[in-house]
mmCIF file of N, CA and C in Angstrom:
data_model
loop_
_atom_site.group_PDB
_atom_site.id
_atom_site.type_symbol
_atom_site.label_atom_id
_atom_site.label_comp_id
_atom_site.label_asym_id
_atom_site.label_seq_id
_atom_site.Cartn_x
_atom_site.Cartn_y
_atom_site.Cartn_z
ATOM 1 N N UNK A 80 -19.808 -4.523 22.805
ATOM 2 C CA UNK A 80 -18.875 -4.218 21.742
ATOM 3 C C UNK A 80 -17.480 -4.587 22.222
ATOM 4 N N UNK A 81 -16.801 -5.601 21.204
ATOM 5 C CA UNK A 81 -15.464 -6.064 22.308
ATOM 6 C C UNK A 81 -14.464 -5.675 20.745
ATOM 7 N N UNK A 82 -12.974 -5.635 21.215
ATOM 8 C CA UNK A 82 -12.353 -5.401 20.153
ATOM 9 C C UNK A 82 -12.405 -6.694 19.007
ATOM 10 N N UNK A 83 -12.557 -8.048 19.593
ATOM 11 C CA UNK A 83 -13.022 -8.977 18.436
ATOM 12 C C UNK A 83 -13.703 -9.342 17.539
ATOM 13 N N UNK A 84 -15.296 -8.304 17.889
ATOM 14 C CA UNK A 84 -16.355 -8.098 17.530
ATOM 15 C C UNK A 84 -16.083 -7.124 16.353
ATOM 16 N N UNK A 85 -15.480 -5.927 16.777
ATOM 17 C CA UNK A 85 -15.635 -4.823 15.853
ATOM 18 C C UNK A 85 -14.004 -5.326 14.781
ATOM 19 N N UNK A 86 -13.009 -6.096 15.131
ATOM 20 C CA UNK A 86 -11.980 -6.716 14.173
ATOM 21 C C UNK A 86 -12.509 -7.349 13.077
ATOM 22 N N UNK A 87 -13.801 -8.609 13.514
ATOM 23 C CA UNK A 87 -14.122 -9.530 12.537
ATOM 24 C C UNK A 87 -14.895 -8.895 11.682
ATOM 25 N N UNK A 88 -15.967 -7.952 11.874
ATOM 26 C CA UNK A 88 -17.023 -7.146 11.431
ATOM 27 C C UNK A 88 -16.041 -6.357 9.956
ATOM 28 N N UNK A 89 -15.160 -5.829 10.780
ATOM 29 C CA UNK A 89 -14.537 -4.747 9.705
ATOM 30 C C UNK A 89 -13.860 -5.854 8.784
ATOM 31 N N UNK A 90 -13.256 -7.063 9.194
ATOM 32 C CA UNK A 90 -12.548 -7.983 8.310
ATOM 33 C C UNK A 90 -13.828 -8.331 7.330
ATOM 34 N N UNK A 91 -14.850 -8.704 7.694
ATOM 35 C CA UNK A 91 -15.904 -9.287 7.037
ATOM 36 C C UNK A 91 -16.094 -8.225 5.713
ATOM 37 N N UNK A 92 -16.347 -6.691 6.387
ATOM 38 C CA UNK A 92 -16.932 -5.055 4.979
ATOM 39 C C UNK A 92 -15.640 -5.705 4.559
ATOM 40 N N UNK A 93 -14.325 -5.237 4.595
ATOM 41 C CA UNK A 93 -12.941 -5.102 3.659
ATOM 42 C C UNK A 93 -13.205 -6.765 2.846
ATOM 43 N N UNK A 94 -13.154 -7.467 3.267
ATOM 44 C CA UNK A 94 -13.466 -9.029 2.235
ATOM 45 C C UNK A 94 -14.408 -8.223 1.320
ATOM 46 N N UNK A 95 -15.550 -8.151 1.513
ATOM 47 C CA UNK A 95 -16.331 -8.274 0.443
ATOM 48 C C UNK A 95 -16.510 -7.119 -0.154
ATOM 49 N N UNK A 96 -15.547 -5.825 0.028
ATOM 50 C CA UNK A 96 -14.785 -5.116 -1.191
ATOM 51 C C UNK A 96 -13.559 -5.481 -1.338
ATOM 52 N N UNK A 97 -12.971 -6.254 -1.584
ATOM 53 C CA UNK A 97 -11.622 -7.083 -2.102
ATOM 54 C C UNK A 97 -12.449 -7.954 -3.033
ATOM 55 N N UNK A 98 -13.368 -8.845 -2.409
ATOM 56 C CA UNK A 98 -14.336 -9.210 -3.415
ATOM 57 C C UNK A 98 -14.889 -8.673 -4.708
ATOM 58 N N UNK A 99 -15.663 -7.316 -4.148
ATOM 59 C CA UNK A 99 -16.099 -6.793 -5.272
ATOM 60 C C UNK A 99 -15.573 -6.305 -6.533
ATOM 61 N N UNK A 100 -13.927 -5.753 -5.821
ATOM 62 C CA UNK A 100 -13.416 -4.768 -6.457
ATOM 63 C C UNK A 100 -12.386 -6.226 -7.658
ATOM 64 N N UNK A 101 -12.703 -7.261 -7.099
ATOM 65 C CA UNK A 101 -11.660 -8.307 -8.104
ATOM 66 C C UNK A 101 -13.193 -8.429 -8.925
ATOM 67 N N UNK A 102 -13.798 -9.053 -8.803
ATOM 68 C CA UNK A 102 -14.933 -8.947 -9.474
ATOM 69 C C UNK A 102 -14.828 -8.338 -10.460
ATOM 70 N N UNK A 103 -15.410 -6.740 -10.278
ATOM 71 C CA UNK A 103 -15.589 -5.742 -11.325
ATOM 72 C C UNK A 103 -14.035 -5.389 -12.553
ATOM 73 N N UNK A 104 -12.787 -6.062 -11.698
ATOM 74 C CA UNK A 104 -12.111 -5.764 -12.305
ATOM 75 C C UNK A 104 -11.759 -7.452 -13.351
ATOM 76 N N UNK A 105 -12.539 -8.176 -12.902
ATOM 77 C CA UNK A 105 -11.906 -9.674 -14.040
ATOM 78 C C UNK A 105 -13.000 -9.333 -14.912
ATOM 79 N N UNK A 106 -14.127 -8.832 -15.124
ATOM 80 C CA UNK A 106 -15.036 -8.738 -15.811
ATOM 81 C C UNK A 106 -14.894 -7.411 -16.724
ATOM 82 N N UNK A 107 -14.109 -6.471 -16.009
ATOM 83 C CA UNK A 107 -14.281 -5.372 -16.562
ATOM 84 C C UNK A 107 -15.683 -4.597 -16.783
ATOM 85 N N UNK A 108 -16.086 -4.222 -15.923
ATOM 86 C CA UNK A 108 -17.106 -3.861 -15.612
ATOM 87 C C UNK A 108 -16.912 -2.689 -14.602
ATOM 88 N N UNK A 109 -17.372 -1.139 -15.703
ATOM 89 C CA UNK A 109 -17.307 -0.167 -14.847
ATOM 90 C C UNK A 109 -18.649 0.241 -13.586
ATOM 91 N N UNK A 110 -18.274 -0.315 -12.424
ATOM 92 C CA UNK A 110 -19.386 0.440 -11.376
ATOM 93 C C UNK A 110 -19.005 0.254 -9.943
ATOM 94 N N UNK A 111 -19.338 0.892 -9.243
ATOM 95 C CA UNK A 111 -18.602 1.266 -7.845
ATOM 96 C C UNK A 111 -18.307 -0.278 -7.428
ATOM 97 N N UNK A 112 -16.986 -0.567 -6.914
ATOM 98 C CA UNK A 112 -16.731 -1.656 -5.463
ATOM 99 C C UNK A 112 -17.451 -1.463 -4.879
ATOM 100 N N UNK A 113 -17.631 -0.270 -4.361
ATOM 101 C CA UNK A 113 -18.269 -0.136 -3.054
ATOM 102 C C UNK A 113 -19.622 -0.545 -2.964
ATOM 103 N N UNK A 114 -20.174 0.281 -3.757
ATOM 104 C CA UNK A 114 -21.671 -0.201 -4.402
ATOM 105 C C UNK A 114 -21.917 -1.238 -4.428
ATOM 106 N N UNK A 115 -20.936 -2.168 -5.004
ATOM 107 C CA UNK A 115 -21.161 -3.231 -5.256
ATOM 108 C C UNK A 115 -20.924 -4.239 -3.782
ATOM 109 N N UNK A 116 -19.945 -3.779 -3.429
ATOM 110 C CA UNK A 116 -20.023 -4.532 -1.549
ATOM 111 C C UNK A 116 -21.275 -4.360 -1.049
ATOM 112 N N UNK A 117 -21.757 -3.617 -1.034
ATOM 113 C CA UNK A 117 -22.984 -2.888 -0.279
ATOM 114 C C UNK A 117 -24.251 -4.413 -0.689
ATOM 115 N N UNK A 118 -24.684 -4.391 -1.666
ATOM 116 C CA UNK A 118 -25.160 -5.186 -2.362
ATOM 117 C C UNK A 118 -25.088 -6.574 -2.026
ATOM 118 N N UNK A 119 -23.817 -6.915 -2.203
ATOM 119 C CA UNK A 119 -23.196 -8.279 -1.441
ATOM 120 C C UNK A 119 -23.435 -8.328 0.003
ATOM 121 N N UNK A 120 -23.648 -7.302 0.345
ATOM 122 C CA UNK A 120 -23.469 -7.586 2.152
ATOM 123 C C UNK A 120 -25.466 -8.042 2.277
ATOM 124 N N UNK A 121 -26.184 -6.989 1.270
ATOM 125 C CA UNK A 121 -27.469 -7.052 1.529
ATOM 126 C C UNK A 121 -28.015 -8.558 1.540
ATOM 127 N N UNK A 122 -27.461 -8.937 0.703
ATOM 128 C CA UNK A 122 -27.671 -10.138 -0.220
ATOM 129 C C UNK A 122 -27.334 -11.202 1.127
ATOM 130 N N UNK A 123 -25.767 -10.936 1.743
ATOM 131 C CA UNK A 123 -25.816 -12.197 2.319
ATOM 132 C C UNK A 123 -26.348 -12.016 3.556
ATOM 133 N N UNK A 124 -27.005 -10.368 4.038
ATOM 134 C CA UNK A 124 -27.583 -10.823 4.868
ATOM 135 C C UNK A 124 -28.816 -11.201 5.357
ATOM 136 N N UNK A 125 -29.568 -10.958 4.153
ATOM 137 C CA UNK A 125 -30.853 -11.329 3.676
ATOM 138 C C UNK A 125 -30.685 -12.933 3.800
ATOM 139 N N UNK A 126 -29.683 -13.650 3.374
ATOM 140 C CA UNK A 126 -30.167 -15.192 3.193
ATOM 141 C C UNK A 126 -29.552 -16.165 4.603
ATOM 142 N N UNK A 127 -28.945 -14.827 5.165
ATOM 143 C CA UNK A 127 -28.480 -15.559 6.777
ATOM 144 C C UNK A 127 -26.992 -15.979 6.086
ATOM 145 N N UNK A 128 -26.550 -15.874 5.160
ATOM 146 C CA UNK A 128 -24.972 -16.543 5.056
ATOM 147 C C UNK A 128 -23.616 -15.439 6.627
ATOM 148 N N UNK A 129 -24.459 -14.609 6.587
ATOM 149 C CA UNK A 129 -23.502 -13.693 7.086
ATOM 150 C C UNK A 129 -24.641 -12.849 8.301
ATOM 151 N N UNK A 130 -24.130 -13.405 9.503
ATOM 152 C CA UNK A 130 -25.133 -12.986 11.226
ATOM 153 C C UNK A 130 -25.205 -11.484 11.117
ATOM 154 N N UNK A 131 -26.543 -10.670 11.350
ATOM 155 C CA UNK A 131 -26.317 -8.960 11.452
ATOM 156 C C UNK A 131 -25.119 -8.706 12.604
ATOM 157 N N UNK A 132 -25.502 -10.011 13.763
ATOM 158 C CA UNK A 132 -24.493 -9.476 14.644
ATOM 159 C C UNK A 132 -22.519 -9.231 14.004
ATOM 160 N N UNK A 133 -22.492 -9.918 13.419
ATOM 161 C CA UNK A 133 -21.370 -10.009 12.979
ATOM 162 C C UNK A 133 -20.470 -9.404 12.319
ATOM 163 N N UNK A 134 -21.087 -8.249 12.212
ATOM 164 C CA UNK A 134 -20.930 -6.805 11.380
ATOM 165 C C UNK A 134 -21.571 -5.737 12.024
ATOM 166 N N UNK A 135 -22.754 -5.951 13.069
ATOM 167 C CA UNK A 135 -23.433 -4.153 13.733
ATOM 168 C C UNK A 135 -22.088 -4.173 14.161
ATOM 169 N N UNK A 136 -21.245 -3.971 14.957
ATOM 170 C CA UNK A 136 -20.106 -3.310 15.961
ATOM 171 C C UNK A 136 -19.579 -2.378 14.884
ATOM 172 N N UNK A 137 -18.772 -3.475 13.856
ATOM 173 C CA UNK A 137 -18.039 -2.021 12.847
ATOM 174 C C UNK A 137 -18.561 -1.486 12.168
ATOM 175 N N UNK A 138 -20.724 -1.353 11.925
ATOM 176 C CA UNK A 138 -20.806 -0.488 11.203
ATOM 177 C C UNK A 138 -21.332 0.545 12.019
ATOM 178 N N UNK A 139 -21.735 0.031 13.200
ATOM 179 C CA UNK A 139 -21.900 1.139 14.385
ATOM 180 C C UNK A 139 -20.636 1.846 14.341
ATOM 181 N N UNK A 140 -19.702 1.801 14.261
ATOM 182 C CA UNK A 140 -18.436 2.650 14.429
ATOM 183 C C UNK A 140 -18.848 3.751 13.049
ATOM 184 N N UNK A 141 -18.776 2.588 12.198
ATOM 185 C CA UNK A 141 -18.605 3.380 11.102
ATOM 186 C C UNK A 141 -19.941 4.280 10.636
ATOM 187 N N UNK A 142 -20.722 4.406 11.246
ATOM 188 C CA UNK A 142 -21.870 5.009 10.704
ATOM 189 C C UNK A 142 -21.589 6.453 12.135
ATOM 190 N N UNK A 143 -21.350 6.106 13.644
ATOM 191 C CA UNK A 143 -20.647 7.100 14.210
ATOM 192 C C UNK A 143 -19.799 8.057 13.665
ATOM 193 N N UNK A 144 -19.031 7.680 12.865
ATOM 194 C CA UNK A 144 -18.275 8.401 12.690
ATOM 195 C C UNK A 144 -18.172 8.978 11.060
ATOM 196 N N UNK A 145 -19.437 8.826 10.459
ATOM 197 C CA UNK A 145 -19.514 9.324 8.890
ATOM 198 C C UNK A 145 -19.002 10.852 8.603
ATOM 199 N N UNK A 146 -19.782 11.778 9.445
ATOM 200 C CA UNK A 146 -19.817 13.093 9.473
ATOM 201 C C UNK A 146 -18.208 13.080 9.539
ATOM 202 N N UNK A 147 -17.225 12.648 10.274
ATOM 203 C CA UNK A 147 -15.836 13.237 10.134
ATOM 204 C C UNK A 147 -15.480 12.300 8.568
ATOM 205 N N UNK A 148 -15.787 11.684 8.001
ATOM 206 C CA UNK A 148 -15.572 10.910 7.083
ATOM 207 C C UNK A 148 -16.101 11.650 5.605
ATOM 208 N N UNK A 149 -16.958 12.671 5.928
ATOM 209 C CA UNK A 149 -17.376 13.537 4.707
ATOM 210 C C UNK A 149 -16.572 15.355 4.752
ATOM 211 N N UNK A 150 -16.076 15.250 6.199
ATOM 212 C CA UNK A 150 -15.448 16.494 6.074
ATOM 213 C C UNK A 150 -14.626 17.141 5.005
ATOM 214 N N UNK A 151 -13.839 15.714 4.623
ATOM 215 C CA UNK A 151 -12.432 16.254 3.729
ATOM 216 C C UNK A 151 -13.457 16.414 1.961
ATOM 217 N N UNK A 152 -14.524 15.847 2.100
ATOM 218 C CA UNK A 152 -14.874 16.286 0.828
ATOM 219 C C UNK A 152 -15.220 17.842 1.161
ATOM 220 N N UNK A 153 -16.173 17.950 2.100
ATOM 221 C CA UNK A 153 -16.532 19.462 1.941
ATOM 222 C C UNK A 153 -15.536 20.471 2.039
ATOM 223 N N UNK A 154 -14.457 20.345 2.944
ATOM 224 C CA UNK A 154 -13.346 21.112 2.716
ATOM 225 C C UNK A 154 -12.615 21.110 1.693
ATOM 226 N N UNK A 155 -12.790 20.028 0.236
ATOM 227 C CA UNK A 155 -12.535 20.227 -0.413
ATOM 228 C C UNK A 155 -13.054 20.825 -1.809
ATOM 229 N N UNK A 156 -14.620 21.208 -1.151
ATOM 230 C CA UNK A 156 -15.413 22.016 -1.622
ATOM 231 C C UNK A 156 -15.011 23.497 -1.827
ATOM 232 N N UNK A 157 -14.579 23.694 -0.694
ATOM 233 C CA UNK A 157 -14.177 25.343 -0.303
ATOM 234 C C UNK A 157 -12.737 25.604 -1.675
ATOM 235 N N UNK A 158 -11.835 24.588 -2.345
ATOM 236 C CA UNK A 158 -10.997 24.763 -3.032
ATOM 237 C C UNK A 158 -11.678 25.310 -4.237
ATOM 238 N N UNK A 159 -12.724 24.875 -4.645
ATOM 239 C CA UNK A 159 -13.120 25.208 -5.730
ATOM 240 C C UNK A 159 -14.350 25.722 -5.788
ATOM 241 N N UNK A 160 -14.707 26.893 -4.979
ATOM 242 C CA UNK A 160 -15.624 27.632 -4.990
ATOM 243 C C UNK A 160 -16.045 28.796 -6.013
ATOM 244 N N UNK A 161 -14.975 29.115 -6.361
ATOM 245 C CA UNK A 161 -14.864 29.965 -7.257
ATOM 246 C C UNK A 161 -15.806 29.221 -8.614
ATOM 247 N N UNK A 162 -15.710 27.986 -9.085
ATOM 248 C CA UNK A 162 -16.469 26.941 -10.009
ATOM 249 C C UNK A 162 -17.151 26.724 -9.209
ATOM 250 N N UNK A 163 -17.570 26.645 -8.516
ATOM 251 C CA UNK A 163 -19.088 26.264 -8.087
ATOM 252 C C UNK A 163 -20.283 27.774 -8.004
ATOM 253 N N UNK A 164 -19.382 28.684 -8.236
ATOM 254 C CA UNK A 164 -20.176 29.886 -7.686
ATOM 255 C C UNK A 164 -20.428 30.286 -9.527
ATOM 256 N N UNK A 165 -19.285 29.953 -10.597
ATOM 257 C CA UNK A 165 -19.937 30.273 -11.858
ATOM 258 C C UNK A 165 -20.744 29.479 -12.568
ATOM 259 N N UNK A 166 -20.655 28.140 -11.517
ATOM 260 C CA UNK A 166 -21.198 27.404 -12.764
ATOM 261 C C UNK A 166 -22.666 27.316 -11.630
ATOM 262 N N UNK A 167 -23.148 27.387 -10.919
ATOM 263 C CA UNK A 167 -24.506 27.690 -9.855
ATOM 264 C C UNK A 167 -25.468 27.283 -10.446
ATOM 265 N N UNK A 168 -25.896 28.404 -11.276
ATOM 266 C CA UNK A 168 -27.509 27.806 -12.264
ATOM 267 C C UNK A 168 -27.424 26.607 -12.509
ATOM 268 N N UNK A 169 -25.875 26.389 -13.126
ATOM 269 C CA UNK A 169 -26.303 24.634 -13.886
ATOM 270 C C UNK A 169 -26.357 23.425 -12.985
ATOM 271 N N UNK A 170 -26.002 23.841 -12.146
ATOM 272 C CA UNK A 170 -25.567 22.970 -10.511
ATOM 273 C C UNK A 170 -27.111 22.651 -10.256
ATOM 274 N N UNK A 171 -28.085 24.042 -10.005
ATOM 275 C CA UNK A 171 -29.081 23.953 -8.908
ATOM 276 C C UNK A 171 -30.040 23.722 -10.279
ATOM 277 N N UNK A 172 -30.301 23.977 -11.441
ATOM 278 C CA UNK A 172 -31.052 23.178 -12.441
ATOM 279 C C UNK A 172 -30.597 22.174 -12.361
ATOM 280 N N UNK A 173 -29.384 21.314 -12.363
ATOM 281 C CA UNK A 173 -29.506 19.954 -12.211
ATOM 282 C C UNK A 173 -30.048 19.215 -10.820
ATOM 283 N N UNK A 174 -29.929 19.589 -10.257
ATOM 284 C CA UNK A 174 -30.358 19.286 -8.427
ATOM 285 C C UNK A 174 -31.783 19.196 -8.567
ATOM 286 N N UNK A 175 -32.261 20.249 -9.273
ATOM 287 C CA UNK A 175 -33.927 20.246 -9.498
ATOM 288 C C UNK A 175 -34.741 19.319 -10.406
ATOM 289 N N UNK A 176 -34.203 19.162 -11.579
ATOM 290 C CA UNK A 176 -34.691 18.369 -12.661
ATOM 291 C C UNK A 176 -34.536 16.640 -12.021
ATOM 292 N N UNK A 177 -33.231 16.518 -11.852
ATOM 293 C CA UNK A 177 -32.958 15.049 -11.354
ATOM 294 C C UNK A 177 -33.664 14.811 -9.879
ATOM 295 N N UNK A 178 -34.271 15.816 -9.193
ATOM 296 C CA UNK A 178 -34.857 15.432 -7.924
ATOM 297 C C UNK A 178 -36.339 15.734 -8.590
ATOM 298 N N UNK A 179 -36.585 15.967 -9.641
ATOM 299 C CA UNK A 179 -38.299 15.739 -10.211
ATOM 300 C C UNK A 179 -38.454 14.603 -10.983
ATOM 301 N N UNK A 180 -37.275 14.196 -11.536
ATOM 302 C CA UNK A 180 -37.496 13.247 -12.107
ATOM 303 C C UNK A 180 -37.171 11.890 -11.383
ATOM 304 N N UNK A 181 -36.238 11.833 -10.178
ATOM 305 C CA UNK A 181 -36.833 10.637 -9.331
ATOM 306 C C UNK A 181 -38.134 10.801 -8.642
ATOM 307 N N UNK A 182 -38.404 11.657 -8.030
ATOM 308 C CA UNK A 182 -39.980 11.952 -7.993
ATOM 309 C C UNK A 182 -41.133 11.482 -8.175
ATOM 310 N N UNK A 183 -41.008 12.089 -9.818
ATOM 311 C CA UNK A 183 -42.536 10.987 -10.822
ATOM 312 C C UNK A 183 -41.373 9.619 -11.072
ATOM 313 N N UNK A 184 -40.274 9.447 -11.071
ATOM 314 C CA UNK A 184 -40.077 7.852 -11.127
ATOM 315 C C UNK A 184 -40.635 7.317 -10.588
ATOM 316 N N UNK A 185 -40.335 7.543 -9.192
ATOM 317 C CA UNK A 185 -40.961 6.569 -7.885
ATOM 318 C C UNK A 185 -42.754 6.347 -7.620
ATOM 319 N N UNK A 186 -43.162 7.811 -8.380
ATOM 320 C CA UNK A 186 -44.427 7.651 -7.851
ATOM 321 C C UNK A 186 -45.003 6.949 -8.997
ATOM 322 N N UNK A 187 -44.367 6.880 -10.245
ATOM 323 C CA UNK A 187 -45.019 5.872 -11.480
ATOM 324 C C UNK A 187 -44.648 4.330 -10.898
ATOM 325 N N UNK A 188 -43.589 4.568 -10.318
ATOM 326 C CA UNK A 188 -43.050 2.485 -9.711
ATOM 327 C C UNK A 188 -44.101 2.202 -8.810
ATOM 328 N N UNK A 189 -44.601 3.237 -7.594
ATOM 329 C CA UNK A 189 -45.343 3.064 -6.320
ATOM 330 C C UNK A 189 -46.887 2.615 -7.271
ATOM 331 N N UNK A 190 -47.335 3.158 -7.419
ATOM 332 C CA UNK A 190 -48.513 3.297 -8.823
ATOM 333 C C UNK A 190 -48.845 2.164 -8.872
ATOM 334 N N UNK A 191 -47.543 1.541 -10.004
ATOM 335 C CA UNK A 191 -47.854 0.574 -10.761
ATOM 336 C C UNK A 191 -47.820 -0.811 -9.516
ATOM 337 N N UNK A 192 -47.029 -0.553 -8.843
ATOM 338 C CA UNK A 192 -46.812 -1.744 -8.097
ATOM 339 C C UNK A 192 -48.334 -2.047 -6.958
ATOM 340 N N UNK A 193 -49.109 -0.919 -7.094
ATOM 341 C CA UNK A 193 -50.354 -0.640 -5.850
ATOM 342 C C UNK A 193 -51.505 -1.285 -6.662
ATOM 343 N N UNK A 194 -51.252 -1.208 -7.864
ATOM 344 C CA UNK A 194 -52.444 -1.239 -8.905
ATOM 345 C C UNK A 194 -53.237 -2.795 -8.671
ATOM 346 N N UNK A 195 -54.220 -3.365 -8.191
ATOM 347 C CA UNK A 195 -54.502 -4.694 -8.257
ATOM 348 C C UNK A 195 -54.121 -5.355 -8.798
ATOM 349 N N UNK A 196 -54.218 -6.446 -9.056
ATOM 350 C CA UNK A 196 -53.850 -7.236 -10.562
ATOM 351 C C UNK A 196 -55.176 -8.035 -10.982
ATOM 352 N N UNK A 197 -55.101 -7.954 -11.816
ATOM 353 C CA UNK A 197 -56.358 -9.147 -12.603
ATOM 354 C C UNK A 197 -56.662 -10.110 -12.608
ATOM 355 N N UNK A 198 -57.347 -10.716 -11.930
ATOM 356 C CA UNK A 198 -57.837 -12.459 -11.632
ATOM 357 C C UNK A 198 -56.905 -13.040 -10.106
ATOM 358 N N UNK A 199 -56.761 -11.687 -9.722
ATOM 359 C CA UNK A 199 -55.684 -12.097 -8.524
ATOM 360 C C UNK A 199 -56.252 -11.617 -7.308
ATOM 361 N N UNK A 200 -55.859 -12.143 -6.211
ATOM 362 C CA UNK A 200 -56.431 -11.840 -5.129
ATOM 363 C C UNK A 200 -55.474 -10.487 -4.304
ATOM 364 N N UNK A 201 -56.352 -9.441 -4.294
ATOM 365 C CA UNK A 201 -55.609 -8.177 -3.337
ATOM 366 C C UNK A 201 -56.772 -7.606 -2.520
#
């Protein structure tokens, strides 16, 4: 890990959310930059445009160091506890329903995708 390594890596993530984020915004199209970097990075590194080496250093950093990177949300949890403590039921019914319903999503996608096919070789 040299400081040139982890410079170009991080230059490489910030490009391709500068990318994304012009993107979503000439199109007008509401959905995460980030998301959408993420995607782009998969993409180019799936087709070899862009070396894994050339990016592990800064996402090794950056994956080190997530947990201090989620702190300021949870501490900013504690501001509004008071709403989280009345509104609870609707919180943990939603937590439940949306984690049953990816659930049978996945297991209807897994399913269908396992299923033989017809006149085909499996």
């Amino acid at each position: 890990m040299t400081p040139g390594s982890i410079l170009r890596g991080t230059a490489i993530l910030l490009a391709l959310q500068w990318v994304s984020v012009l993107f979503l915004q000439a199109l007008h199209i509401a959905f995460p930059p980030a998301l959408l970097g993420m995607i782009l990075l998969a993409v180019l590194l799936l087709t070899g445009v862009i070396r894994e080496q050339s990016v592990e250093d800064a996402c090794t950093i950056l994956i080190e160091k997530m947990g201090m990177l989620f702190l300021p949300a949870g501490i900013s949890m504690l501001l509004y506890l008071d709403i989280i403590k009345a509104e609870s039921i609707a919180i943990f019914v939603t937590i439940i329903v949306s984690s049953l319903i990816i659930l049978v999503t996945t297991t209807a996608f897994v399913e269908l995708l396992s299923r033989p096919r017809k006149g085909g070789k499996n």
